[in-house]
Amino acid sequence: MQSPLPPYALAAPTFPFPHLAGLAGRAPIGGAREVALACFVAARLAAECAPGVADPEDPARAARVAGAKGWLGTLTLPAELRGPLLRCVESTADGSARAVAQELTALAAAGASYLDNGSRAELDTLAATLRT
């Protein structure tokens, strides 16, 4: 049995989207890694649109979207993925959870051949959460 944490200890952090991050770490440099990283960034932005997570009127959200779009523009992504990815990222700017869920589902479908089962499940679970 493990002893409880001392009162000054920090709780272990939870890491969102471990399958996407793991896929990005395992994938060879190039297309598959860049797709996994791009989906990870989109998922992080989309997760902020969940009800009760963040303020929909947060002015920093637009800045994060602009920064993400700039960074994603430097990646060499397959043509069939670039459109759904940018639409997903742009949809997070207004914070509409249902719109983000729809674009996230389209992104997961477009990137299905590059993502493993765990990564697709994380995107699908996030989309389902955003729909509720």
Short mmCIF file of N, CA and C in Angstrom, two decimals:
data_model
loop_
_atom_site.label_atom_id
_atom_site.label_comp_id
_atom_site.label_asym_id
_atom_site.label_seq_id
_atom_site.Cartn_x
_atom_site.Cartn_y
_atom_site.Cartn_z
N MET A 1 0.84 -1.18 0.00
CA MET A 1 0.00 0.00 0.00
C MET A 1 0.88 1.24 0.00
N GLN A 2 0.51 2.20 -0.85
CA GLN A 2 1.27 3.43 -0.93
C GLN A 2 0.80 4.39 0.15
N SER A 3 1.76 5.10 0.70
CA SER A 3 1.38 6.08 1.71
C SER A 3 0.80 7.32 1.03
N PRO A 4 -0.08 8.03 1.72
CA PRO A 4 -0.64 9.24 1.13
C PRO A 4 0.45 10.29 0.93
N LEU A 5 0.18 11.20 0.04
CA LEU A 5 1.16 12.25 -0.23
C LEU A 5 1.33 13.16 0.98
N PRO A 6 2.54 13.62 1.21
CA PRO A 6 2.73 14.61 2.28
C PRO A 6 1.95 15.89 1.95
N PRO A 7 1.64 16.68 2.95
CA PRO A 7 0.81 17.87 2.72
C PRO A 7 1.44 18.88 1.76
N TYR A 8 2.75 18.86 1.62
CA TYR A 8 3.42 19.83 0.74
C TYR A 8 3.64 19.29 -0.67
N ALA A 9 3.27 18.05 -0.91
CA ALA A 9 3.49 17.45 -2.23
C ALA A 9 2.40 17.88 -3.21
N LEU A 10 2.78 17.95 -4.46
CA LEU A 10 1.84 18.28 -5.52
C LEU A 10 1.18 17.01 -6.04
N ALA A 11 -0.05 17.14 -6.43
CA ALA A 11 -0.74 16.00 -7.04
C ALA A 11 -0.13 15.72 -8.41
N ALA A 12 -0.17 14.47 -8.79
CA ALA A 12 0.37 14.09 -10.10
C ALA A 12 -0.48 14.74 -11.19
N PRO A 13 0.15 15.39 -12.15
CA PRO A 13 -0.63 16.04 -13.20
C PRO A 13 -1.24 15.01 -14.15
N THR A 14 -2.39 15.34 -14.66
CA THR A 14 -3.00 14.50 -15.67
C THR A 14 -2.66 15.11 -17.03
N PHE A 15 -2.32 14.27 -17.96
CA PHE A 15 -1.90 14.73 -19.27
C PHE A 15 -3.00 14.45 -20.27
N PRO A 16 -3.55 15.49 -20.91
CA PRO A 16 -4.61 15.23 -21.89
C PRO A 16 -4.04 14.65 -23.18
N PHE A 17 -4.77 13.77 -23.77
CA PHE A 17 -4.43 13.18 -25.06
C PHE A 17 -3.10 12.44 -25.07
N PRO A 18 -2.91 11.48 -24.18
CA PRO A 18 -1.64 10.76 -24.13
C PRO A 18 -1.38 9.92 -25.38
N HIS A 19 -2.44 9.43 -26.03
CA HIS A 19 -2.23 8.62 -27.23
C HIS A 19 -1.73 9.47 -28.39
N LEU A 20 -2.31 10.66 -28.56
CA LEU A 20 -1.83 11.55 -29.62
C LEU A 20 -0.39 11.97 -29.37
N ALA A 21 -0.07 12.31 -28.13
CA ALA A 21 1.30 12.71 -27.81
C ALA A 21 2.26 11.54 -27.99
N GLY A 22 1.84 10.35 -27.58
CA GLY A 22 2.69 9.17 -27.75
C GLY A 22 2.92 8.83 -29.21
N LEU A 23 1.87 8.97 -30.02
CA LEU A 23 2.01 8.72 -31.45
C LEU A 23 2.98 9.71 -32.07
N ALA A 24 2.89 10.96 -31.69
CA ALA A 24 3.81 11.96 -32.21
C ALA A 24 5.25 11.65 -31.80
N GLY A 25 5.43 11.13 -30.62
CA GLY A 25 6.77 10.78 -30.16
C GLY A 25 7.33 9.54 -30.83
N ARG A 26 6.48 8.60 -31.16
CA ARG A 26 6.94 7.35 -31.78
C ARG A 26 7.08 7.43 -33.29
N ALA A 27 6.31 8.29 -33.92
CA ALA A 27 6.28 8.34 -35.38
C ALA A 27 7.61 8.86 -35.93
N PRO A 28 8.01 8.36 -37.09
CA PRO A 28 9.24 8.86 -37.69
C PRO A 28 9.06 10.32 -38.12
N ILE A 29 10.16 11.02 -38.20
CA ILE A 29 10.12 12.42 -38.61
C ILE A 29 9.50 12.49 -40.00
N GLY A 30 8.58 13.41 -40.16
CA GLY A 30 7.92 13.56 -41.45
C GLY A 30 6.42 13.57 -41.30
N GLY A 31 5.74 13.06 -42.30
CA GLY A 31 4.29 13.15 -42.42
C GLY A 31 3.50 12.67 -41.23
N ALA A 32 3.74 11.45 -40.79
CA ALA A 32 2.94 10.88 -39.69
C ALA A 32 3.13 11.66 -38.40
N ARG A 33 4.34 12.08 -38.11
CA ARG A 33 4.59 12.85 -36.89
C ARG A 33 3.92 14.21 -36.98
N GLU A 34 4.01 14.84 -38.13
CA GLU A 34 3.42 16.17 -38.27
C GLU A 34 1.89 16.10 -38.20
N VAL A 35 1.31 15.05 -38.73
CA VAL A 35 -0.15 14.88 -38.63
C VAL A 35 -0.53 14.69 -37.16
N ALA A 36 0.20 13.87 -36.43
CA ALA A 36 -0.11 13.63 -35.02
C ALA A 36 0.04 14.92 -34.21
N LEU A 37 1.09 15.68 -34.46
CA LEU A 37 1.28 16.94 -33.74
C LEU A 37 0.17 17.94 -34.08
N ALA A 38 -0.20 18.01 -35.34
CA ALA A 38 -1.26 18.92 -35.75
C ALA A 38 -2.58 18.55 -35.10
N CYS A 39 -2.90 17.27 -35.06
CA CYS A 39 -4.13 16.82 -34.41
C CYS A 39 -4.08 17.07 -32.91
N PHE A 40 -2.91 16.93 -32.31
CA PHE A 40 -2.75 17.21 -30.89
C PHE A 40 -3.03 18.68 -30.59
N VAL A 41 -2.48 19.58 -31.40
CA VAL A 41 -2.71 21.01 -31.21
C VAL A 41 -4.19 21.33 -31.38
N ALA A 42 -4.81 20.78 -32.40
CA ALA A 42 -6.24 21.01 -32.62
C ALA A 42 -7.07 20.49 -31.45
N ALA A 43 -6.70 19.33 -30.93
CA ALA A 43 -7.44 18.76 -29.79
C ALA A 43 -7.28 19.62 -28.55
N ARG A 44 -6.09 20.14 -28.32
CA ARG A 44 -5.88 21.01 -27.16
C ARG A 44 -6.73 22.27 -27.25
N LEU A 45 -6.78 22.87 -28.44
CA LEU A 45 -7.62 24.05 -28.63
C LEU A 45 -9.09 23.70 -28.48
N ALA A 46 -9.50 22.57 -29.03
CA ALA A 46 -10.89 22.15 -28.96
C ALA A 46 -11.31 21.85 -27.53
N ALA A 47 -10.42 21.28 -26.74
CA ALA A 47 -10.75 20.93 -25.36
C ALA A 47 -11.09 22.17 -24.54
N GLU A 48 -10.54 23.31 -24.92
CA GLU A 48 -10.84 24.55 -24.20
C GLU A 48 -12.26 25.04 -24.47
N CYS A 49 -12.93 24.48 -25.46
CA CYS A 49 -14.29 24.89 -25.79
C CYS A 49 -15.35 24.07 -25.07
N ALA A 50 -14.93 23.10 -24.28
CA ALA A 50 -15.89 22.27 -23.55
C ALA A 50 -16.64 23.14 -22.54
N PRO A 51 -17.91 22.84 -22.32
CA PRO A 51 -18.69 23.64 -21.36
C PRO A 51 -18.05 23.63 -19.98
N GLY A 52 -17.94 24.80 -19.40
CA GLY A 52 -17.41 24.93 -18.05
C GLY A 52 -15.90 24.91 -17.95
N VAL A 53 -15.19 24.79 -19.06
CA VAL A 53 -13.73 24.72 -19.01
C VAL A 53 -13.11 26.10 -19.08
N ALA A 54 -13.55 26.90 -20.03
CA ALA A 54 -12.96 28.22 -20.20
C ALA A 54 -14.04 29.23 -20.55
N ASP A 55 -13.70 30.47 -20.40
CA ASP A 55 -14.60 31.56 -20.73
C ASP A 55 -14.71 31.70 -22.25
N PRO A 56 -15.91 31.60 -22.82
CA PRO A 56 -16.05 31.70 -24.27
C PRO A 56 -15.66 33.08 -24.80
N GLU A 57 -15.68 34.07 -23.95
CA GLU A 57 -15.33 35.44 -24.37
C GLU A 57 -13.86 35.76 -24.11
N ASP A 58 -13.06 34.79 -23.80
CA ASP A 58 -11.64 35.00 -23.49
C ASP A 58 -10.92 35.59 -24.71
N PRO A 59 -10.37 36.80 -24.59
CA PRO A 59 -9.68 37.40 -25.73
C PRO A 59 -8.39 36.66 -26.10
N ALA A 60 -7.84 35.91 -25.19
CA ALA A 60 -6.61 35.17 -25.48
C ALA A 60 -6.88 34.00 -26.42
N ARG A 61 -8.13 33.57 -26.52
CA ARG A 61 -8.46 32.45 -27.40
C ARG A 61 -8.13 32.78 -28.85
N ALA A 62 -8.47 33.97 -29.30
CA ALA A 62 -8.17 34.38 -30.68
C ALA A 62 -6.66 34.42 -30.91
N ALA A 63 -5.92 34.85 -29.92
CA ALA A 63 -4.46 34.88 -30.05
C ALA A 63 -3.89 33.47 -30.14
N ARG A 64 -4.44 32.54 -29.35
CA ARG A 64 -3.97 31.15 -29.42
C ARG A 64 -4.28 30.54 -30.78
N VAL A 65 -5.46 30.84 -31.31
CA VAL A 65 -5.84 30.32 -32.62
C VAL A 65 -4.92 30.89 -33.69
N ALA A 66 -4.64 32.18 -33.64
CA ALA A 66 -3.75 32.79 -34.63
C ALA A 66 -2.35 32.19 -34.55
N GLY A 67 -1.86 32.00 -33.35
CA GLY A 67 -0.54 31.39 -33.18
C GLY A 67 -0.51 29.96 -33.68
N ALA A 68 -1.56 29.22 -33.40
CA ALA A 68 -1.62 27.82 -33.85
C ALA A 68 -1.68 27.76 -35.37
N LYS A 69 -2.48 28.63 -35.98
CA LYS A 69 -2.57 28.64 -37.44
C LYS A 69 -1.23 28.97 -38.07
N GLY A 70 -0.51 29.91 -37.49
CA GLY A 70 0.82 30.24 -38.01
C GLY A 70 1.77 29.07 -37.91
N TRP A 71 1.75 28.38 -36.78
CA TRP A 71 2.65 27.24 -36.60
C TRP A 71 2.24 26.09 -37.50
N LEU A 72 0.94 25.81 -37.58
CA LEU A 72 0.46 24.71 -38.42
C LEU A 72 0.76 24.97 -39.90
N GLY A 73 0.82 26.23 -40.28
CA GLY A 73 1.15 26.57 -41.66
C GLY A 73 2.56 26.19 -42.05
N THR A 74 3.42 25.99 -41.07
CA THR A 74 4.81 25.62 -41.37
C THR A 74 4.98 24.12 -41.56
N LEU A 75 3.96 23.34 -41.20
CA LEU A 75 4.05 21.88 -41.31
C LEU A 75 3.74 21.42 -42.72
N THR A 76 4.36 20.33 -43.10
CA THR A 76 4.06 19.70 -44.38
C THR A 76 3.00 18.64 -44.14
N LEU A 77 1.76 19.03 -44.37
CA LEU A 77 0.63 18.14 -44.10
C LEU A 77 0.02 17.67 -45.41
N PRO A 78 -0.58 16.48 -45.42
CA PRO A 78 -1.27 16.02 -46.62
C PRO A 78 -2.41 16.98 -46.98
N ALA A 79 -2.66 17.14 -48.26
CA ALA A 79 -3.69 18.08 -48.73
C ALA A 79 -5.07 17.74 -48.16
N GLU A 80 -5.37 16.45 -48.04
CA GLU A 80 -6.70 16.06 -47.55
C GLU A 80 -6.90 16.37 -46.06
N LEU A 81 -5.82 16.67 -45.36
CA LEU A 81 -5.91 16.96 -43.94
C LEU A 81 -5.87 18.46 -43.65
N ARG A 82 -5.22 19.23 -44.50
CA ARG A 82 -5.01 20.65 -44.24
C ARG A 82 -6.33 21.41 -44.08
N GLY A 83 -7.30 21.19 -44.96
CA GLY A 83 -8.58 21.89 -44.87
C GLY A 83 -9.33 21.59 -43.58
N PRO A 84 -9.59 20.31 -43.27
CA PRO A 84 -10.29 20.00 -42.02
C PRO A 84 -9.54 20.49 -40.77
N LEU A 85 -8.22 20.45 -40.82
CA LEU A 85 -7.43 20.90 -39.67
C LEU A 85 -7.63 22.39 -39.45
N LEU A 86 -7.48 23.19 -40.49
CA LEU A 86 -7.62 24.63 -40.34
C LEU A 86 -9.04 25.02 -39.96
N ARG A 87 -10.05 24.34 -40.52
CA ARG A 87 -11.43 24.63 -40.13
C ARG A 87 -11.67 24.30 -38.66
N CYS A 88 -11.08 23.21 -38.19
CA CYS A 88 -11.23 22.82 -36.78
C CYS A 88 -10.59 23.87 -35.88
N VAL A 89 -9.38 24.27 -36.20
CA VAL A 89 -8.68 25.26 -35.38
C VAL A 89 -9.43 26.59 -35.40
N GLU A 90 -9.88 27.02 -36.58
CA GLU A 90 -10.61 28.29 -36.68
C GLU A 90 -11.94 28.25 -35.93
N SER A 91 -12.57 27.09 -35.89
CA SER A 91 -13.86 26.99 -35.19
C SER A 91 -13.71 27.18 -33.69
N THR A 92 -12.51 26.97 -33.16
CA THR A 92 -12.31 27.15 -31.72
C THR A 92 -12.26 28.62 -31.32
N ALA A 93 -12.12 29.52 -32.28
CA ALA A 93 -12.01 30.94 -31.96
C ALA A 93 -13.29 31.49 -31.35
N ASP A 94 -14.45 31.03 -31.84
CA ASP A 94 -15.71 31.55 -31.29
C ASP A 94 -16.21 30.74 -30.11
N GLY A 95 -15.65 29.57 -29.90
CA GLY A 95 -15.97 28.78 -28.71
C GLY A 95 -17.26 27.99 -28.78
N SER A 96 -17.90 27.87 -29.94
CA SER A 96 -19.12 27.09 -30.07
C SER A 96 -18.77 25.60 -30.02
N ALA A 97 -19.13 24.95 -28.93
CA ALA A 97 -18.73 23.55 -28.72
C ALA A 97 -19.28 22.62 -29.80
N ARG A 98 -20.51 22.83 -30.23
CA ARG A 98 -21.09 21.96 -31.26
C ARG A 98 -20.38 22.11 -32.60
N ALA A 99 -20.04 23.34 -32.97
CA ALA A 99 -19.31 23.55 -34.23
C ALA A 99 -17.92 22.93 -34.16
N VAL A 100 -17.27 23.07 -33.03
CA VAL A 100 -15.94 22.48 -32.85
C VAL A 100 -16.04 20.96 -32.92
N ALA A 101 -17.06 20.38 -32.31
CA ALA A 101 -17.24 18.92 -32.35
C ALA A 101 -17.41 18.43 -33.77
N GLN A 102 -18.17 19.16 -34.57
CA GLN A 102 -18.39 18.77 -35.97
C GLN A 102 -17.07 18.82 -36.74
N GLU A 103 -16.29 19.87 -36.56
CA GLU A 103 -15.02 20.00 -37.27
C GLU A 103 -13.99 18.99 -36.76
N LEU A 104 -14.04 18.69 -35.47
CA LEU A 104 -13.12 17.70 -34.90
C LEU A 104 -13.42 16.31 -35.45
N THR A 105 -14.68 15.99 -35.63
CA THR A 105 -15.07 14.72 -36.23
C THR A 105 -14.57 14.63 -37.67
N ALA A 106 -14.69 15.72 -38.41
CA ALA A 106 -14.18 15.74 -39.79
C ALA A 106 -12.67 15.59 -39.82
N LEU A 107 -11.98 16.21 -38.87
CA LEU A 107 -10.52 16.08 -38.78
C LEU A 107 -10.12 14.64 -38.48
N ALA A 108 -10.81 14.01 -37.55
CA ALA A 108 -10.50 12.61 -37.20
C ALA A 108 -10.71 11.70 -38.40
N ALA A 109 -11.75 11.96 -39.18
CA ALA A 109 -12.01 11.14 -40.37
C ALA A 109 -10.93 11.37 -41.43
N ALA A 110 -10.52 12.62 -41.61
CA ALA A 110 -9.50 12.93 -42.61
C ALA A 110 -8.14 12.35 -42.24
N GLY A 111 -7.85 12.31 -40.95
CA GLY A 111 -6.55 11.81 -40.51
C GLY A 111 -6.54 10.36 -40.09
N ALA A 112 -7.62 9.65 -40.35
CA ALA A 112 -7.76 8.27 -39.87
C ALA A 112 -6.63 7.36 -40.32
N SER A 113 -6.13 7.54 -41.52
CA SER A 113 -5.07 6.65 -42.02
C SER A 113 -3.72 6.94 -41.36
N TYR A 114 -3.59 8.08 -40.70
CA TYR A 114 -2.33 8.45 -40.06
C TYR A 114 -2.36 8.21 -38.55
N LEU A 115 -3.56 8.08 -37.97
CA LEU A 115 -3.71 7.98 -36.52
C LEU A 115 -3.95 6.54 -36.10
N ASP A 116 -3.47 6.19 -34.91
CA ASP A 116 -3.74 4.86 -34.38
C ASP A 116 -5.10 4.85 -33.68
N ASN A 117 -5.52 3.68 -33.23
CA ASN A 117 -6.85 3.54 -32.61
C ASN A 117 -7.01 4.41 -31.38
N GLY A 118 -6.00 4.46 -30.53
CA GLY A 118 -6.08 5.26 -29.31
C GLY A 118 -6.21 6.75 -29.62
N SER A 119 -5.48 7.21 -30.61
CA SER A 119 -5.55 8.63 -30.98
C SER A 119 -6.91 8.98 -31.56
N ARG A 120 -7.43 8.12 -32.41
CA ARG A 120 -8.76 8.37 -32.97
C ARG A 120 -9.81 8.34 -31.86
N ALA A 121 -9.65 7.43 -30.92
CA ALA A 121 -10.61 7.35 -29.81
C ALA A 121 -10.57 8.63 -28.97
N GLU A 122 -9.38 9.19 -28.77
CA GLU A 122 -9.30 10.45 -28.00
C GLU A 122 -10.03 11.57 -28.72
N LEU A 123 -9.86 11.67 -30.04
CA LEU A 123 -10.56 12.71 -30.80
C LEU A 123 -12.07 12.47 -30.78
N ASP A 124 -12.49 11.22 -30.93
CA ASP A 124 -13.92 10.90 -30.91
C ASP A 124 -14.54 11.18 -29.55
N THR A 125 -13.82 10.85 -28.49
CA THR A 125 -14.31 11.11 -27.13
C THR A 125 -14.45 12.60 -26.88
N LEU A 126 -13.47 13.37 -27.33
CA LEU A 126 -13.54 14.82 -27.17
C LEU A 126 -14.71 15.39 -27.95
N ALA A 127 -14.91 14.92 -29.18
CA ALA A 127 -16.04 15.40 -29.98
C ALA A 127 -17.37 15.07 -29.29
N ALA A 128 -17.48 13.88 -28.73
CA ALA A 128 -18.71 13.50 -28.02
C ALA A 128 -18.93 14.38 -26.79
N THR A 129 -17.85 14.69 -26.09
CA THR A 129 -17.95 15.57 -24.92
C THR A 129 -18.42 16.96 -25.33
N LEU A 130 -17.92 17.45 -26.44
CA LEU A 130 -18.30 18.78 -26.90
C LEU A 130 -19.75 18.83 -27.38
N ARG A 131 -20.28 17.71 -27.83
CA ARG A 131 -21.67 17.68 -28.30
C ARG A 131 -22.67 17.72 -27.15
N THR A 132 -22.26 17.34 -25.95
CA THR A 132 -23.21 17.30 -24.82
C THR A 132 -23.39 18.65 -24.18
#
